[in-house]
Amino acid sequence: MKQTDALKEFRLGVCYYPEHWPEALWEDDFRRMRELGLSVVRVAEFAWSIFEPKEGVFSFELFDRALELAHKQGLKVIVGTPTATPPAWLTHKYPEVLNVTHNGVTLHHGSRRHYNYSSQKYRELSAIITRQMAEHYKNHPAVIGWQIDNEFNCEISEFYAPADHDAFRIWLQEKYGTLEKLNEAWGAVFWNQTYSDWEQVFLPRPTPVHKQPNPHQALDEKRFISDNTISFAKVQADILREVAPDHWVTTNGLFGHLDSHRMNDELLDFFSYDSYPQFSTIFYDKNEENPLADRGSSQTLGTIRSISPNFTIMEQQSGPGGWVNKMDMPSPKPGQMRLWTYQSIAHGANMVLYFRWRTATVGNEIYWHGINDYHNRPNRRVREAGQIGAELAHAGSRIAGTRYKAEIALLSDYDNDWDGEYDVWHGPFAWQSDKAWFKALTRRHIPSDKLYVRSGTTLEDLKRYKVLVYPHPAIMRDETAALLEQYTREGGIVIFGCRTGYKDERGHCYMRPFPGAAAGLCGISVEEFTLIKGTRAATSMKWSGGEEALTGADSFNDILFVESDSVEVVAHYASDYYAGKPAVTKNVFGEGEAWYFGAVFNEASAGQIIERLGLVSPAAGWLTLPKEVELAIREDEAGPLHFLLNYSEQSAELTLREAKTDLLTGKTLSGTVTLEGYGVVVLS
Ligand code: GLA
């Protein structure tokens, strides 16, 4: 049974590792947490050897003493099951639990996440430790919930141990029943891959061309990994539900080859995420124009929200980051930690825990800083946490009941995400277009949601939005197309990019004109197509009825042919041998419109379409903001809360044509208002 009230109360907290510190520090640590306004700690997710120092011998004394002190200070506790880090006695005695790389290298003790999900022994031992911990803490007055494992599929999301090959074979037998069906689904007739015995079937293994497996097999591999991860997590979730039914259950994502939506629906009360906004600063493409940097986390938070409308940030960045062998992140500047905390909250977080209370003095993460430094003396990050704690002590309860509000959604689905990892003819485009749309929207202060199209997606889910952008759904099932047709018929606007609808769910190319299942909805066919990126000069597009350029026929061009009278050619190609041919079309379909954009979107082209559609910020009537400031809206029956987040180090000028109150300070704001560098206000 889901605990629907699990996130009803707003909480701020911190990750704490009592096992890393002299016991003499614990009480002072917990007392100071309370002084800062923190009310919850997460513990134990890597402490298996402490709970079970030898196989079958259990010890709870250390954590009992720590939890008693936490409780004495009024703190609540989230307990992590410790299965992300198997003990040395375990991996030594049962080496079959270890994960193996694609190239056959066994991964050993010394780091974390070196186990596989298929080993029955690992499942058995994980179940035992989970049950022991659940029994022990089920009635503890401080414990409120559980985190299963830690970051499923982080570090590595591929598994090639002997047990994984066996489990994959069983998964395929359940899915296909017969080898004929498997051979058909995997197109095994090509290059003589036909299987005549199940013993011949494996997960993809090294081939003469590095990592060039059969594409249909590669797609099934991802689906298997996802199902296998969920079934591993389910062992623990079931035990926790049975033994500690009053506690809630979550886990922290978001990582590859895992249908986190399904895992959340089937196993969890809500989803959790670990937010390190500087990852977006570090890993962006260095040639990218106008990178979003730390604001890029808002895009990921939209995905988290699509899994769980309100969620927890189990780890919020609170200092510079780095491992001993990885120099990752600079120190957050004054105000940035506060900005990132409100970024998480603005996007739906109802509980935020900083990672971590104090920087570790030993181990791989001695440079991954917490709020407190090694020396444990008050510092500026501790003071900043205290400011946030004081603000949320009064603002938190108003925020907790609200939900993020958006009228436009960017669509994705797992099949295309996973197929696109290997298929470079559409995979890279999805990320490019998604980002382009997100940037174009957020810089116009138009909040957007992410929506994953799944087998259970309903018309009602879609009708919450005026506009849906589904950039490159190469795999398009007839059922999905029918749902989108219904949405459009009833007045919705749907926008596709190139490479839509040419594959079925096995990843076979359809023998029908593109965009396949979406052809009727779009009223066009793709006459011809070509790759552009890296192969030829960029082409250009012009809006019809004039010479105005439509910026960006990027990366790939579908040359369109109009099939239906209801289609308007809104732009045409203006260069190369297909100059004059339709590039962008709009089909009036029922009460709505279906757009087909024959290329990959960039920020400028997404922006031009937004303007053609007349989409504006929901606060445009009373608020003018510079583009550095993000607008996010959370609302409930009592009305909207407008979060304004300044990602720039420079101050920003806002113009409020209506007086509003800042929930964080209680001040009334109107007219021209200066928002300091990295500043945040929440207007109600
Ligand atoms: C992840 C993990 C933490 C820690 C941090 C910093 O989010 O869950 O245990 O390793 O990263 O590296």
GROMACS .gro file of C-alpha atoms in nm, residues 102-279:
model
  178
  102HIS     CA    1   3.127  -0.667  -2.142
  103ASN     CA    2   3.485  -0.774  -2.209
  104GLY     CA    3   3.471  -1.040  -1.938
  105VAL     CA    4   3.665  -0.863  -1.663
  106THR     CA    5   3.536  -0.943  -1.312
  107LEU     CA    6   3.484  -0.636  -1.092
  108HIS     CA    7   3.621  -0.678  -0.741
  109HIS     CA    8   3.592  -0.545  -0.389
  110GLY     CA    9   3.739  -0.199  -0.328
  111SER     CA   10   3.477   0.042  -0.456
  112ARG     CA   11   3.100  -0.012  -0.472
  113ARG     CA   12   2.822  -0.149  -0.692
  114HIS     CA   13   3.044  -0.443  -0.797
  115TYR     CA   14   2.766  -0.702  -0.765
  116ASN     CA   15   2.514  -0.838  -1.015
  117TYR     CA   16   2.135  -0.855  -0.973
  118SER     CA   17   2.099  -1.211  -1.101
  119SER     CA   18   2.297  -1.406  -0.843
  120GLN     CA   19   2.050  -1.602  -0.630
  121LYS     CA   20   2.306  -1.598  -0.349
  122TYR     CA   21   2.324  -1.218  -0.354
  123ARG     CA   22   1.946  -1.192  -0.356
  124GLU     CA   23   1.929  -1.434  -0.063
  125LEU     CA   24   2.190  -1.248   0.144
  126SER     CA   25   2.034  -0.910   0.057
  127ALA     CA   26   1.698  -1.039   0.174
  128ILE     CA   27   1.847  -1.158   0.504
  129ILE     CA   28   2.015  -0.828   0.590
  130THR     CA   29   1.707  -0.631   0.484
  131ARG     CA   30   1.479  -0.842   0.703
  132GLN     CA   31   1.715  -0.819   0.999
  133MET     CA   32   1.731  -0.440   0.973
  134ALA     CA   33   1.358  -0.404   0.916
  135GLU     CA   34   1.276  -0.623   1.218
  136HIS     CA   35   1.521  -0.430   1.430
  137TYR     CA   36   1.404  -0.080   1.337
  138LYS     CA   37   1.036  -0.133   1.257
  139ASN     CA   38   0.924   0.019   1.588
  140HIS     CA   39   1.203   0.269   1.638
  141PRO     CA   40   1.041   0.603   1.721
  142ALA     CA   41   1.281   0.804   1.503
  143VAL     CA   42   1.267   0.590   1.189
  144ILE     CA   43   1.023   0.714   0.922
  145GLY     CA   44   1.130   0.541   0.605
  146TRP     CA   45   1.374   0.336   0.401
  147GLN     CA   46   1.599   0.390   0.104
  148ILE     CA   47   1.654   0.065  -0.087
  149ASP     CA   48   2.017   0.014  -0.190
  150ASN     CA   49   2.186   0.327  -0.325
  151GLU     CA   50   2.165   0.465  -0.679
  152PHE     CA   51   2.070   0.153  -0.876
  153ASN     CA   52   2.274   0.138  -1.199
  154CYS     CA   53   2.504   0.424  -1.105
  155GLU     CA   54   2.870   0.360  -1.183
  156ILE     CA   55   2.777   0.068  -1.408
  157SER     CA   56   2.451  -0.029  -1.578
  158GLU     CA   57   2.564  -0.340  -1.768
  159PHE     CA   58   2.593  -0.690  -1.627
  160TYR     CA   59   2.764  -0.990  -1.786
  161ALA     CA   60   2.822  -1.237  -1.502
  162PRO     CA   61   2.735  -1.602  -1.585
  163ALA     CA   62   2.416  -1.559  -1.373
  164ASP     CA   63   2.313  -1.262  -1.592
  165HIS     CA   64   2.340  -1.464  -1.915
  166ASP     CA   65   2.128  -1.737  -1.751
  167ALA     CA   66   1.870  -1.488  -1.625
  168PHE     CA   67   1.853  -1.320  -1.968
  169ARG     CA   68   1.780  -1.655  -2.132
  170ILE     CA   69   1.494  -1.719  -1.891
  171TRP     CA   70   1.362  -1.367  -1.948
  172LEU     CA   71   1.367  -1.428  -2.324
  173GLN     CA   72   1.194  -1.765  -2.287
  174GLU     CA   73   0.917  -1.593  -2.091
  175LYS     CA   74   0.892  -1.315  -2.345
  176TYR     CA   75   0.908  -1.514  -2.668
  177GLY     CA   76   0.819  -1.871  -2.574
  178THR     CA   77   0.989  -2.023  -2.879
  179LEU     CA   78   1.319  -1.979  -3.058
  180GLU     CA   79   1.130  -1.908  -3.383
  181LYS     CA   80   0.978  -1.601  -3.224
  182LEU     CA   81   1.310  -1.492  -3.077
  183ASN     CA   82   1.481  -1.536  -3.416
  184GLU     CA   83   1.206  -1.334  -3.580
  185ALA     CA   84   1.218  -1.052  -3.323
  186TRP     CA   85   1.596  -1.029  -3.343
  187GLY     CA   86   1.599  -1.045  -3.724
  188ALA     CA   87   1.838  -1.339  -3.682
  189VAL     CA   88   1.814  -1.426  -4.052
  190PHE     CA   89   2.053  -1.135  -4.110
  191TRP     CA   90   2.421  -1.239  -4.096
  192ASN     CA   91   2.327  -1.595  -4.013
  193GLN     CA   92   2.248  -1.538  -3.646
  194THR     CA   93   1.968  -1.793  -3.626
  195TYR     CA   94   1.962  -1.986  -3.298
  196SER     CA   95   1.869  -2.352  -3.292
  197ASP     CA   96   1.907  -2.413  -2.917
  198TRP     CA   97   1.852  -2.184  -2.615
  199GLU     CA   98   2.203  -2.275  -2.496
  200GLN     CA   99   2.337  -2.063  -2.784
  201VAL     CA  100   2.162  -1.746  -2.661
  202PHE     CA  101   2.356  -1.489  -2.454
  203LEU     CA  102   2.357  -1.123  -2.361
  204PRO     CA  103   2.554  -0.930  -2.625
  205ARG     CA  104   2.917  -1.035  -2.613
  206PRO     CA  105   3.226  -0.882  -2.775
  207THR     CA  106   3.216  -0.892  -3.156
  208PRO     CA  107   3.484  -0.803  -3.413
  209VAL     CA  108   3.353  -0.448  -3.429
  210HIS     CA  109   3.366  -0.307  -3.079
  211LYS     CA  110   3.031  -0.332  -2.911
  212GLN     CA  111   2.841  -0.395  -3.230
  213PRO     CA  112   2.569  -0.632  -3.123
  214ASN     CA  113   2.253  -0.721  -3.305
  215PRO     CA  114   2.042  -0.402  -3.251
  216HIS     CA  115   1.725  -0.591  -3.158
  217GLN     CA  116   1.915  -0.802  -2.909
  218ALA     CA  117   2.073  -0.484  -2.768
  219LEU     CA  118   1.726  -0.333  -2.717
  220ASP     CA  119   1.605  -0.645  -2.536
  221GLU     CA  120   1.919  -0.636  -2.324
  222LYS     CA  121   1.823  -0.293  -2.185
  223ARG     CA  122   1.469  -0.409  -2.117
  224PHE     CA  123   1.605  -0.713  -1.936
  225ILE     CA  124   1.844  -0.505  -1.723
  226SER     CA  125   1.556  -0.280  -1.624
  227ASP     CA  126   1.327  -0.571  -1.532
  228ASN     CA  127   1.609  -0.744  -1.349
  229THR     CA  128   1.693  -0.432  -1.145
  230ILE     CA  129   1.329  -0.392  -1.048
  231SER     CA  130   1.296  -0.757  -0.950
  232PHE     CA  131   1.612  -0.725  -0.736
  233ALA     CA  132   1.471  -0.413  -0.566
  234LYS     CA  133   1.135  -0.585  -0.519
  235VAL     CA  134   1.287  -0.848  -0.290
  236GLN     CA  135   1.375  -0.571  -0.047
  237ALA     CA  136   1.061  -0.363  -0.100
  238ASP     CA  137   0.840  -0.664  -0.024
  239ILE     CA  138   1.025  -0.736   0.299
  240LEU     CA  139   1.006  -0.374   0.412
  241ARG     CA  140   0.631  -0.357   0.334
  242GLU     CA  141   0.570  -0.680   0.522
  243VAL     CA  142   0.782  -0.608   0.829
  244ALA     CA  143   0.757  -0.229   0.862
  245PRO     CA  144   0.424  -0.136   0.702
  246ASP     CA  145   0.414   0.205   0.873
  247HIS     CA  146   0.735   0.321   0.710
  248TRP     CA  147   0.761   0.458   0.360
  249VAL     CA  148   0.998   0.315   0.099
  250THR     CA  149   1.198   0.499  -0.166
  251THR     CA  150   1.522   0.478  -0.361
  252ASN     CA  151   1.750   0.739  -0.516
  253GLY     CA  152   1.791   0.753  -0.896
  254LEU     CA  153   1.814   0.841  -1.186
  255PHE     CA  154   2.037   0.607  -1.384
  256GLY     CA  155   2.056   0.415  -1.709
  257HIS     CA  156   1.877   0.102  -1.823
  258LEU     CA  157   1.607   0.132  -1.561
  259ASP     CA  158   1.240   0.214  -1.604
  260SER     CA  159   1.227   0.429  -1.292
  261HIS     CA  160   0.859   0.510  -1.357
  262ARG     CA  161   0.763   0.144  -1.332
  263MET     CA  162   0.987   0.086  -1.033
  264ASN     CA  163   0.827   0.381  -0.857
  265ASP     CA  164   0.472   0.271  -0.943
  266GLU     CA  165   0.525  -0.088  -0.837
  267LEU     CA  166   0.759  -0.060  -0.540
  268LEU     CA  167   0.800   0.287  -0.395
  269ASP     CA  168   0.598   0.552  -0.213
  270PHE     CA  169   0.784   0.828  -0.396
  271PHE     CA  170   1.103   0.866  -0.593
  272SER     CA  171   1.425   1.030  -0.473
  273TYR     CA  172   1.704   1.201  -0.662
  274ASP     CA  173   2.059   1.309  -0.582
  275SER     CA  174   2.107   1.661  -0.715
  276TYR     CA  175   2.456   1.783  -0.793
  277PRO     CA  176   2.386   2.081  -1.023
  278GLN     CA  177   2.751   2.127  -1.101
  279PHE     CA  178   2.752   1.803  -1.297
   0.00000   0.00000   0.00000
